[in-house]
């Protein structure tokens, strides 16, 4: 048995969906369990719809809802599954779900986290039903298994935490009999439900996480994450055209990259893989024969990688908070007092750097910032700077290399660097710059760290196979 997850980038058109079904067909001897994200771009539209409904914009919301339905209708017609009676019935259930969730927001007068999740989760319902309809037409027996009934989570809407053991019992009881009968189960990624049966989501991009969670529950050894790139690349291809595939990565390297913004993997994806010893393979549904990136604990050590940066990631839209307190910073208990405020408001801190009298940190989620600042101002002066970005260099080789910060600062003399941190794991080096500098800084770093050495150090790694 294995798990295969297809992202929105692989499910954007009827042609793409057919291609995905052929990939699933090629894996039938390995007994695949499929995890589906929504049609590409649909979750963004649903987010927009939730906002419009929350603002009481009835006409605009109705127009967007129609557009979302029409987009699915076109795909369904091109897939020739509109004559499939089961699918037609399901399709109407999906449309009904969209209307109900939108009307619930109107009735409430504003959108809250629960209503938001109820609406933005519907995209996955359409695709998780479309794939079985197409597979059945191809002669492959397949059904949707509703993730809302299988993945139990807490009630933190928008960033729900899975309740692993209880979910595992449900997943095993439902999925194993299907697989044993030769059926391909297709589950919605990204979504689950709380104990009261209310739909929850795992956070944007969360279907990668669903895939490794389901994989861990089913005890598989391989989870394939199918996207539209040849694997994990040396940088975001939208900023660096020359970005190259990385053949092997350790869990640590991939987890750092995911955490620091490499969108190809949701930040939580690797946690179940580490704990349950699964290999995660990132593959390209547009280039299915290419072997992609294998991420595992037994990632081969490439001697040529010694001292090398393997990949460069970045995370935008961050806020830097600088706290100054001449009296107290070094005093016992100050840090605890400071971080207690962030804890209380459930605001995660990404990067921290201290000096004698100031402490700077970055946060991603500014939802509670207006409450946090007055609390900090009770015991320190506070400065808030927005539109910042973390740049993160990742590679096991960094552990054994001296002088990389010096090389970076030399290279970026014309760039304001706010704070710098060598991660505790020693495999990442991160620093904060103005968001507007990213299009200049990332390609420059990539050229510096990869251009001459690329062939030797990234491509040669291909020759080193796991033992
Ligand atoms: P999916 O819909 O398949 O989940 P995502 O859009 O979530 O796809 O993630 C894939 C995208 O991540 C790629 O198209 C690429 O633009 C972006 N990306 C950013 N950084 C990287 C990286 N280091 N390696 C690969 N892809 C990256
Ligand atoms: N469809 C969801 C999103 O766009 C989940 C995912 O793509 O993984 O965030
Ligand atoms: Mg994704």
XYZ file of N, CA, C and O and ligand atoms in Angstrom, residues 5 7-9 226-229 231-233 235-237 262-264, ligand 1:
95
model
N -0.574 11.870 -3.173
C -1.345 13.115 -3.005
C -1.194 13.983 -4.244
O -0.079 14.196 -4.738
N -1.899 17.709 -5.789
C -2.216 19.087 -5.434
C -3.039 19.766 -6.517
O -3.230 19.218 -7.624
N -3.506 20.956 -6.212
C -4.298 21.734 -7.160
C -3.560 21.971 -8.471
O -4.175 22.040 -9.546
N -2.229 22.045 -8.402
C -1.446 22.269 -9.626
C -1.561 21.066 -10.568
O -1.290 21.200 -11.753
N 2.510 14.697 -5.461
C 2.571 15.056 -6.880
C 2.214 16.519 -7.067
O 1.143 16.965 -6.651
N 3.128 17.262 -7.716
C 2.906 18.684 -7.912
C 3.248 19.050 -9.363
O 3.187 18.183 -10.236
N 3.629 20.302 -9.614
C 3.917 20.708 -11.002
C 5.392 21.073 -11.187
O 5.744 21.772 -12.119
N 6.245 20.640 -10.245
C 7.685 20.893 -10.371
C 8.413 19.552 -10.267
O 7.869 18.592 -9.721
N 10.430 18.314 -8.408
C 10.830 17.875 -7.072
C 11.052 19.106 -6.228
O 10.592 20.195 -6.585
N 11.746 18.929 -5.111
C 12.143 20.104 -4.338
C 13.309 20.726 -5.099
O 14.231 20.027 -5.528
N 13.251 22.011 -5.300
C 14.250 22.685 -6.130
C 15.194 23.516 -5.249
O 14.899 23.797 -4.085
N 15.671 26.549 -5.307
C 15.018 27.809 -4.908
C 13.632 27.834 -5.546
O 13.315 26.999 -6.402
N 12.830 28.800 -5.128
C 11.497 28.957 -5.713
C 11.639 29.297 -7.205
O 12.230 30.323 -7.554
N 11.115 28.454 -8.092
C 11.303 28.694 -9.529
C 10.656 29.989 -10.025
O 11.025 30.490 -11.077
N 9.191 27.153 1.543
C 9.172 26.484 0.224
C 7.799 25.847 0.053
O 7.497 24.821 0.645
N 6.971 26.496 -0.745
C 5.547 26.181 -0.788
C 5.245 24.731 -1.196
O 4.153 24.223 -0.958
N 6.222 24.088 -1.809
C 5.973 22.759 -2.361
C 5.549 21.752 -1.285
O 4.858 20.785 -1.580
P 0.241 21.860 -5.159
O -0.987 22.511 -5.659
O 0.672 20.724 -6.038
O 0.185 21.511 -3.711
P 1.841 24.199 -4.511
O 1.540 25.406 -5.328
O 1.313 24.126 -3.140
O 1.403 22.914 -5.361
O 3.426 23.953 -4.452
C 4.163 23.805 -5.650
C 4.808 25.111 -5.990
O 5.748 25.450 -4.972
C 5.632 25.075 -7.242
O 4.835 25.299 -8.368
C 6.675 26.166 -7.006
O 6.311 27.326 -7.696
C 6.606 26.453 -5.508
N 7.921 26.372 -4.843
C 8.439 27.312 -4.019
N 9.641 26.954 -3.579
C 9.929 25.744 -4.119
C 11.053 24.851 -4.033
N 12.137 25.119 -3.291
N 10.982 23.701 -4.718
C 9.916 23.393 -5.462
N 8.829 24.202 -5.598
C 8.826 25.367 -4.926
